Short mmCIF file of C-alpha atoms and ligand atoms in Angstrom, two decimals:
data_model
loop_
_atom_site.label_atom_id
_atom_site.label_comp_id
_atom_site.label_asym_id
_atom_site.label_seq_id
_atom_site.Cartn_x
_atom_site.Cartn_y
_atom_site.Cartn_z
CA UNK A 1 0.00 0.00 0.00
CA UNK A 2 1.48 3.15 -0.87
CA UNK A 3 1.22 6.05 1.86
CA UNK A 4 -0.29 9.46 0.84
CA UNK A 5 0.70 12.44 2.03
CA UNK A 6 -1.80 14.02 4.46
CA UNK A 7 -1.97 17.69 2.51
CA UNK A 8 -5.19 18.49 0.79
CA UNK A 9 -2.80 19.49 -2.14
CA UNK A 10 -2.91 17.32 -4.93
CA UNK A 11 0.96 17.19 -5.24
CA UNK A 12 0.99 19.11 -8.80
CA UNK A 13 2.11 17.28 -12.15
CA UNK A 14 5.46 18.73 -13.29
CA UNK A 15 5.67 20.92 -16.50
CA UNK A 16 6.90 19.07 -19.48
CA UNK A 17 8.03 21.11 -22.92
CA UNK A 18 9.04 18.79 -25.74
CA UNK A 19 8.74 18.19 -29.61
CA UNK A 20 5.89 15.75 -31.67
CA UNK A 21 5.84 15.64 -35.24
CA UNK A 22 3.71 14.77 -37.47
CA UNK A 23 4.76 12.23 -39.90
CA UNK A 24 2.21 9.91 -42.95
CA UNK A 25 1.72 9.64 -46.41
CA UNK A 26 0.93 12.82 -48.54
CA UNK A 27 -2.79 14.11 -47.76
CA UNK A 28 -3.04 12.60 -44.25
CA UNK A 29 -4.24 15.62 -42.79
CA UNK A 30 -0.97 16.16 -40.68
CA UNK A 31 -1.07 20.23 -41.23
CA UNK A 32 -5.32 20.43 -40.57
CA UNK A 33 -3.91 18.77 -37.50
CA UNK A 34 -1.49 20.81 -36.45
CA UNK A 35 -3.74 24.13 -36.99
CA UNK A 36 -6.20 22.53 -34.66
CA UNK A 37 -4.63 21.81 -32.19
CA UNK A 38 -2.68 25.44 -32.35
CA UNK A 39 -6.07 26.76 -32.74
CA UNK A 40 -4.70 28.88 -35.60
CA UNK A 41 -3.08 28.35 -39.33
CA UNK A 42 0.42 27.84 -39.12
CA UNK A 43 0.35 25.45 -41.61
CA UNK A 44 -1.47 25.91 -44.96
CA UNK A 45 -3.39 22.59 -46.23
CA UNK A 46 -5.00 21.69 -49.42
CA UNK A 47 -6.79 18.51 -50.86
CA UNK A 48 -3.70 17.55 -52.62
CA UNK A 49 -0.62 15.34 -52.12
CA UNK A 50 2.77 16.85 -51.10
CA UNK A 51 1.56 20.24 -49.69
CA UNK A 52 3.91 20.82 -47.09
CA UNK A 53 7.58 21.40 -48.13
CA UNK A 54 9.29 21.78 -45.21
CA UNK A 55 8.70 21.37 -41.19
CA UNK A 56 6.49 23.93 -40.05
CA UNK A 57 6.48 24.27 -36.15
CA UNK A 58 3.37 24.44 -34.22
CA UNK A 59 3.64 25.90 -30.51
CA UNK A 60 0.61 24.45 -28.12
CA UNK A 61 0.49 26.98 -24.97
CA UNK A 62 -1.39 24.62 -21.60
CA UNK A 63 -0.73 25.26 -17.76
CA UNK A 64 0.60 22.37 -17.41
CA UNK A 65 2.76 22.01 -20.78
CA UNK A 66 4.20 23.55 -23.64
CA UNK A 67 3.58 21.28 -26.56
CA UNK A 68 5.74 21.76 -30.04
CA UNK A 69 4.19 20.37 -33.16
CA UNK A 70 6.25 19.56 -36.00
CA UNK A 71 3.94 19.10 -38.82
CA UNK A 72 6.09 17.19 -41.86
CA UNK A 73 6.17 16.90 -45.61
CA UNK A 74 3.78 13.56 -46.40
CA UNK A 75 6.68 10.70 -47.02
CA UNK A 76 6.03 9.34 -50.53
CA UNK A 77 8.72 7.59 -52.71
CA UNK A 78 10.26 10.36 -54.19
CA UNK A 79 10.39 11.53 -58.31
CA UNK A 80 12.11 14.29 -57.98
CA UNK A 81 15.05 16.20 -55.99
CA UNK A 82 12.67 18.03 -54.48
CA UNK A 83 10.81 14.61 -53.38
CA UNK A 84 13.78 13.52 -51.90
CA UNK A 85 14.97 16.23 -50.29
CA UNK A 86 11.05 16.13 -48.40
CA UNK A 87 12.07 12.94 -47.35
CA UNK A 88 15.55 14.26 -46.06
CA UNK A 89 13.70 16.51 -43.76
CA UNK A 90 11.02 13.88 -42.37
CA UNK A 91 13.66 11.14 -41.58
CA UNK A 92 15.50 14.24 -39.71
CA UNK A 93 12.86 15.12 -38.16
CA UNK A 94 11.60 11.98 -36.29
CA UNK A 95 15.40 11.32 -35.18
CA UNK A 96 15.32 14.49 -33.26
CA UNK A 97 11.42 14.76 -31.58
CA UNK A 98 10.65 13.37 -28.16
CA UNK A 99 7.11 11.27 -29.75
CA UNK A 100 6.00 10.60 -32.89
CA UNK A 101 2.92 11.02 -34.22
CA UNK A 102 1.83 8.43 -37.27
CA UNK A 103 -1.22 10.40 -38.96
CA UNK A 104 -3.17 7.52 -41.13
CA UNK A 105 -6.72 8.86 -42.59
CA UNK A 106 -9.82 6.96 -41.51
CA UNK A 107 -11.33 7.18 -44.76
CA UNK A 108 -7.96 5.02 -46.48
CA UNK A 109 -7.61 1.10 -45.84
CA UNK A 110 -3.73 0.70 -44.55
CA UNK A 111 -1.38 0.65 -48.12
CA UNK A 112 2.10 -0.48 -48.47
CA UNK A 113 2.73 3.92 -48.13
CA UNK A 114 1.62 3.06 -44.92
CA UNK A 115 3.34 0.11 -44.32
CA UNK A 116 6.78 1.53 -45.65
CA UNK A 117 6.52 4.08 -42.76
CA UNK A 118 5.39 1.95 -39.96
CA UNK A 119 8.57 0.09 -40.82
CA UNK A 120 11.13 2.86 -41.01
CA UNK A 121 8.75 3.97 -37.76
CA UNK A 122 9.49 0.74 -36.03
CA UNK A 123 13.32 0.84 -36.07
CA UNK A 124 13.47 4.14 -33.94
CA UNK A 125 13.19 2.18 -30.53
CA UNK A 126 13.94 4.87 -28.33
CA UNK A 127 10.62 7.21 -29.26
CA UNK A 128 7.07 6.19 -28.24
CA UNK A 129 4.48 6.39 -31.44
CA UNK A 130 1.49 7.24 -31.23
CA UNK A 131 -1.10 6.32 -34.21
CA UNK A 132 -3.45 8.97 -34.87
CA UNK A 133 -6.79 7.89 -36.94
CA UNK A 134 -7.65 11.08 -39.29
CA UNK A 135 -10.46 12.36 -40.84
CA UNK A 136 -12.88 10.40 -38.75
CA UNK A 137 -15.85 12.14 -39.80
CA UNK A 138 -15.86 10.80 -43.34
CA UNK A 139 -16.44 6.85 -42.22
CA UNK A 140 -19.24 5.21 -40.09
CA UNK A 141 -18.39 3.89 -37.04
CA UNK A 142 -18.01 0.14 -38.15
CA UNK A 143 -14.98 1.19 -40.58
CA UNK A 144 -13.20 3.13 -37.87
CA UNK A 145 -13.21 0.19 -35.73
CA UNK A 146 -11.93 -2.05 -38.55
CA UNK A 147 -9.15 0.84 -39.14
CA UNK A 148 -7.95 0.72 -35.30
CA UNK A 149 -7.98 -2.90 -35.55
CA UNK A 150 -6.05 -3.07 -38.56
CA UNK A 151 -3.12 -0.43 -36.85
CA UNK A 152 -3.01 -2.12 -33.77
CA UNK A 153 -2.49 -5.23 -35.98
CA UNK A 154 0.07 -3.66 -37.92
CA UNK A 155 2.19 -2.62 -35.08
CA UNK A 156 2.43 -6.25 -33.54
CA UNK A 157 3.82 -7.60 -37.13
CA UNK A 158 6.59 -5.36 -37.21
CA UNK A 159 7.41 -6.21 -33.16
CA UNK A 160 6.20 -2.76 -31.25
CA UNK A 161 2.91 -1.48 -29.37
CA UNK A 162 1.78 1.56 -30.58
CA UNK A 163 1.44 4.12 -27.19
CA UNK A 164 -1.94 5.04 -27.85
CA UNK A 165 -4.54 4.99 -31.18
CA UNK A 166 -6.21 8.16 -31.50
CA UNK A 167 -9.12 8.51 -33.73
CA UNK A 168 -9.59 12.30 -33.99
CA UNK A 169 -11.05 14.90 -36.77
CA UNK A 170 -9.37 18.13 -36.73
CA UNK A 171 -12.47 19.58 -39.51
CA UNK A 172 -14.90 18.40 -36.62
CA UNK A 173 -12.87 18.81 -33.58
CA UNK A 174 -13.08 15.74 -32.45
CA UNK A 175 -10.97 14.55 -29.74
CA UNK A 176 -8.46 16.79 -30.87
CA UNK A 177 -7.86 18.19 -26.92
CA UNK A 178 -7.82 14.12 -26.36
CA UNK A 179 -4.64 13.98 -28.40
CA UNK A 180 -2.95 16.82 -26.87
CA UNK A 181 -3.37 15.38 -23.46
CA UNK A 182 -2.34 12.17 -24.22
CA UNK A 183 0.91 13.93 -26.03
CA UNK A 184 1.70 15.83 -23.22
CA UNK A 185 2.86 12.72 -20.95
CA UNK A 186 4.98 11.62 -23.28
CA UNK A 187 7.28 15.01 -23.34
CA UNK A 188 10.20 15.93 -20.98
CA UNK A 189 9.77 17.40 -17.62
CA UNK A 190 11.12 20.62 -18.34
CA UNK A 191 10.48 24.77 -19.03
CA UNK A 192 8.43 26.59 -21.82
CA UNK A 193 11.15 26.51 -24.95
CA UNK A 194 8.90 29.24 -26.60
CA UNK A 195 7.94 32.37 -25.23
CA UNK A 196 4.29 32.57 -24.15
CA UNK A 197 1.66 33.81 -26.98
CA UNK A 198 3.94 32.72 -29.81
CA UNK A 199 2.06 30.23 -32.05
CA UNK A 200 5.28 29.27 -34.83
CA UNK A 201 8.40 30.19 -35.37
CA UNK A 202 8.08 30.38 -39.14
CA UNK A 203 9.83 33.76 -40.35
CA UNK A 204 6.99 36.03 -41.89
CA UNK A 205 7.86 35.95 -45.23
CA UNK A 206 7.87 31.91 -45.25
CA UNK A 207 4.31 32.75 -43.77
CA UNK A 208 2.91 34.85 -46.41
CA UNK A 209 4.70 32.97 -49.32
CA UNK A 210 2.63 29.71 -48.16
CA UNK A 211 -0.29 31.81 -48.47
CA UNK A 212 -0.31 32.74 -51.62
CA UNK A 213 1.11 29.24 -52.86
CA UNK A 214 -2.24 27.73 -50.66
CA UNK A 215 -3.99 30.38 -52.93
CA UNK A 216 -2.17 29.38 -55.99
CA UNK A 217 -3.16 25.58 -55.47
CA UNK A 218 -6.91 25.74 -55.07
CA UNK A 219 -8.30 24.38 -58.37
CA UNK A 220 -5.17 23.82 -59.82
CA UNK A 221 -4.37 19.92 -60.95
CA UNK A 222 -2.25 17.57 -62.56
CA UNK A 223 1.47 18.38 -62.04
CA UNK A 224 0.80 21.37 -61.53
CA UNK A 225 0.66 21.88 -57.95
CA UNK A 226 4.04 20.41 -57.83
CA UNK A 227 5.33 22.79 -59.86
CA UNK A 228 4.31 25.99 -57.95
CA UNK A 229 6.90 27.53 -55.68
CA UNK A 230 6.27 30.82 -54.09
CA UNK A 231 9.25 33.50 -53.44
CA UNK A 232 8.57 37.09 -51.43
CA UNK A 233 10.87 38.71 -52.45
CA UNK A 234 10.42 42.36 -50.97
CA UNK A 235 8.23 43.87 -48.13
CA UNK A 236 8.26 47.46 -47.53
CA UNK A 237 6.08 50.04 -45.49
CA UNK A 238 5.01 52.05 -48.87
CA UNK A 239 6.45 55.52 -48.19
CA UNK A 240 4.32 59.07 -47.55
CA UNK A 241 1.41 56.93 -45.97
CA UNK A 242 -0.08 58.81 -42.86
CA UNK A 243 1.16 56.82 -39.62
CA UNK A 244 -2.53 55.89 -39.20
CA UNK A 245 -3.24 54.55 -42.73
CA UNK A 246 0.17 52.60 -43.25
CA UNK A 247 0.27 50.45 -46.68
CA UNK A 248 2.64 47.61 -46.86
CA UNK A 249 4.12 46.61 -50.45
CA UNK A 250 4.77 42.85 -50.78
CA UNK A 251 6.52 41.90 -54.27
CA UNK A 252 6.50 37.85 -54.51
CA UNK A 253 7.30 35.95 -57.52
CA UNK A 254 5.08 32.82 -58.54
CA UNK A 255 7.54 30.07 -60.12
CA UNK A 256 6.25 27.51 -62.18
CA UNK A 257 8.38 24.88 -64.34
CA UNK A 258 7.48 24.87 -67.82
CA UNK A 259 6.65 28.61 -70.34
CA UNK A 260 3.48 26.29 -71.04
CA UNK A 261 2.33 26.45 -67.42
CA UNK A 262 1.85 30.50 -67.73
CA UNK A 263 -0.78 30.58 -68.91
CA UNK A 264 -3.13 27.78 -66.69
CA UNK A 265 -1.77 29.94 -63.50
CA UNK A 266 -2.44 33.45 -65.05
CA UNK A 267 -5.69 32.40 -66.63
CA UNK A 268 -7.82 34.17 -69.24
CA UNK A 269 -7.06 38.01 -68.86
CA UNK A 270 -4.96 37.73 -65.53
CA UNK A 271 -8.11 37.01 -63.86
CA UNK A 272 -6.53 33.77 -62.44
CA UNK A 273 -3.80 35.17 -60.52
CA UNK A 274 -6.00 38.36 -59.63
CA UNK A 275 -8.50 35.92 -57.51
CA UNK A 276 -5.15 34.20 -56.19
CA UNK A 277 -3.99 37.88 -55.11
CA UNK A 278 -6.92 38.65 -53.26
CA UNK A 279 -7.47 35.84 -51.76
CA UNK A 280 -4.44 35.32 -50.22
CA UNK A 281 -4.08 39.18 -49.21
CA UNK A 282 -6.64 38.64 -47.29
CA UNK A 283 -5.47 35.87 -45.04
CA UNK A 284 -1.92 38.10 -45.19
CA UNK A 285 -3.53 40.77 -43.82
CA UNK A 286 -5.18 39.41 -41.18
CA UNK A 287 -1.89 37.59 -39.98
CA UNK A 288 -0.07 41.27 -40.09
CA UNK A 289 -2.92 43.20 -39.14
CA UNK A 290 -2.21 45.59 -41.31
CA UNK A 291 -3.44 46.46 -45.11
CA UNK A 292 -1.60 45.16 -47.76
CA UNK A 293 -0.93 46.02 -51.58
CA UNK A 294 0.27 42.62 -53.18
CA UNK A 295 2.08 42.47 -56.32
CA UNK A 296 2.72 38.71 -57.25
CA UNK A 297 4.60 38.24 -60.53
CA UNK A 298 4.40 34.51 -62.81
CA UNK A 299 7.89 33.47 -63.50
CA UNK A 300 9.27 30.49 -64.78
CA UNK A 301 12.38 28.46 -63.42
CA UNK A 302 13.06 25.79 -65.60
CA UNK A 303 12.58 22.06 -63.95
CA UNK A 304 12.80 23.38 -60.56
CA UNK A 305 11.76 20.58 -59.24
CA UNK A 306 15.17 18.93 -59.88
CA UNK A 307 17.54 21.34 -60.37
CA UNK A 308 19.95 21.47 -57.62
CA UNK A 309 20.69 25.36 -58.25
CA UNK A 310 16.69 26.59 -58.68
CA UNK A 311 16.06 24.35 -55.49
CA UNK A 312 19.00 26.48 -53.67
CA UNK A 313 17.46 29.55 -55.00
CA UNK A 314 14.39 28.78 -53.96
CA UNK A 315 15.21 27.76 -50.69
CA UNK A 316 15.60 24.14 -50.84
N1 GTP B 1 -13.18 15.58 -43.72
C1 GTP B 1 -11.97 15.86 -43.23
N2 GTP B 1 -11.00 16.28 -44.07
C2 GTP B 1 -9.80 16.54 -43.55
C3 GTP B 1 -9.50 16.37 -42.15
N3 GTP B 1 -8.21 16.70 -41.97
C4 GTP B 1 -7.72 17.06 -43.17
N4 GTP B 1 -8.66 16.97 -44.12
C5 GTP B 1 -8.52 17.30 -45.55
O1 GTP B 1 -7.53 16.49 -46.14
C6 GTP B 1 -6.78 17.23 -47.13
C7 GTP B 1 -5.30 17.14 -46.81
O2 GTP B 1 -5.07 17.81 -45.58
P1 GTP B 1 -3.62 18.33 -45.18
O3 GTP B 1 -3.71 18.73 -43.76
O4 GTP B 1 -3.14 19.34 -46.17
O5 GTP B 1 -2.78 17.00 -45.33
P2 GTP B 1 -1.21 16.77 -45.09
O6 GTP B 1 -1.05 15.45 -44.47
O7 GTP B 1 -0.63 17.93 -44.38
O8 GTP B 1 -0.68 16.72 -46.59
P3 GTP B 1 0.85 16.94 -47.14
O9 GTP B 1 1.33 18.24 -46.60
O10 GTP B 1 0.64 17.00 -48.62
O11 GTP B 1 1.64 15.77 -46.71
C8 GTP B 1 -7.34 18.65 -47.09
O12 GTP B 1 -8.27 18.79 -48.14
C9 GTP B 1 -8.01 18.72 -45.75
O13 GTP B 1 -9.09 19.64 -45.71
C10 GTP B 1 -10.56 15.94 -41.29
O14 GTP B 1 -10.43 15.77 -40.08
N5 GTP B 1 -11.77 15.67 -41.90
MG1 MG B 2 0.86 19.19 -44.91
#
């Protein structure tokens, strides 16, 4: 029998501050995730493969914990440089976090993608997994059940227990807090890493280029979304504004891979690219809080995609 102390305190937990990424095939709904949980878009998303392009920190702020999110690119056998270089980054990234968080969709029975990860998962002893069910809201109940099966199943055959299985919806809010608690334990006893109120770490211009490649991707298909890569190449408080009606000038460059391209991404009369510019100065806006004048430009760097030099250039 263990002996209690007689104070009416509950002896309080310690604080824990630590690292979980997000790691699953392309589409998984690892950045909707990570916004839910953050409560805000650090991460753009979009209803196509290989959306992220690099780790995008999410910062969780609780009494009890400070929770970092590292949402990753979707691992997928790579066709390109750029695919493998993604990769690069998610392998990296699991090495280094304190729990790992395997983000399979609901919706999608378990495929060799998924299989190929588990197994890469399953040789990193030292870091507990977690398997988190996504997109719950798009199956019945019976299918879910058949999915949690099938991942508990699939942890045994390659010789490890998963921590937990989490079937959440971040669209829904379901049992997204669930997660975060059950993260939590799993971290380091230690101080906040992040200063209070920040929600990323992601430099503003990275910010506001994802926003108008998010923009840029909406309706777009094919290759194509592949082949977008968004540059900001100048901010600048535009100069004899009145201090209370500033105007900020944002010059970004739209790069696509093929002369042929132009055209799909400017669309019939520019109005493409206009609808792309105001959407996304909108959401730019309301993460500087102050108005914006964006001028985005449609350039063309040959084969980005797998030239080593445009992939420098372009930050890769
Ligand atoms: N219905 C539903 N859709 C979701 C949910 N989470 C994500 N999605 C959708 O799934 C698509 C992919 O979501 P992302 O969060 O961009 O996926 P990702 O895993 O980050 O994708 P990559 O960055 O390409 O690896 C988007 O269209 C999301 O709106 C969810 O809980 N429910
Ligand atoms: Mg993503």
């Amino acid at each position: 029998m263990s002996v209690r102390s007689q104070s009416s305190e509950p002896s309080a937990a310690p604080h824990r501050a630590g690292f979980a990424c997000f790691v699953g095939r392309p589409n998984a709904g690892k950045s909707t995730l990570t916004n839910a949980l953050v409560g805000q878009k650090v991460a753009i998303t979009a209803n196509q493969p290989q959306t992220t392009r690099h780790t995008v920190r999410g910062i969780v702020h609780r009494p009890d914990a400070q929770l970092i999110l590292v949402d990753t690119p979707g691992l997928h056998k790579p066709r390109t440089l750029l695919g493998e270089r993604l990769n690069d980054i998610v392998r990296t990234t699991w090495a280094e976090v304190d729990v790992i968080g395997f983000c399979l969709p609901a919706n999608e029975k378990l495929g060799p993608g998924d299989r190929f990860i588990a197994k890469e998962l399953a040789s990193i002893k030292k870091t507990p997994k977690i398997a988190i069910v996504t997109k719950t809201d798009l199956v019945d109940s019976k299918t879910l059940a058949e999915q949690l099966i099938a991942i508990d199943q699939l942890g045994k055959e390659l010789g490890f227990e998963w921590a937990e299985i989490v079937p959440v919806s971040a669209v829904k809010d379901t049992q997204v807090d669930l997660l975060a608690d059950l993260l939590v334990p799993l971290l380091p006893e230690g101080p906040a890493l992040y200063p209070e109120g920040d929600l990323t770490d992601e430099p503003e211009q990275i910010m506001i280029a994802e926003l108008i490649r998010e923009a840029a991707l909406e309706g777009v298909r094919d290759e194509l979304p592949h082949s977008i890569a968004v540059v900001v190449e100048e901010m600048l408080p535009r100069e004899d504004r009145p201090a209370d009606k500033p105007l900020l000038d944002i010059h970004a460059f739209v790069y696509i891979e093929r002369p042929s391209q132009k055209g799909i991404i400017i669309g019939p009369k520019g109005k493409r690219l206009k609808e792309v510019g105001i959407k996304s100065r909108k959401q730019i806006e309301a993460l500087l809080g102050t108005p914006v004048f964006l001028d985005l430009h449609v350039k063309v760097a040959k084969d980005w995609q797998r030239d080593p030099r445009q992939l420098r250039k372009l930050g890769f």
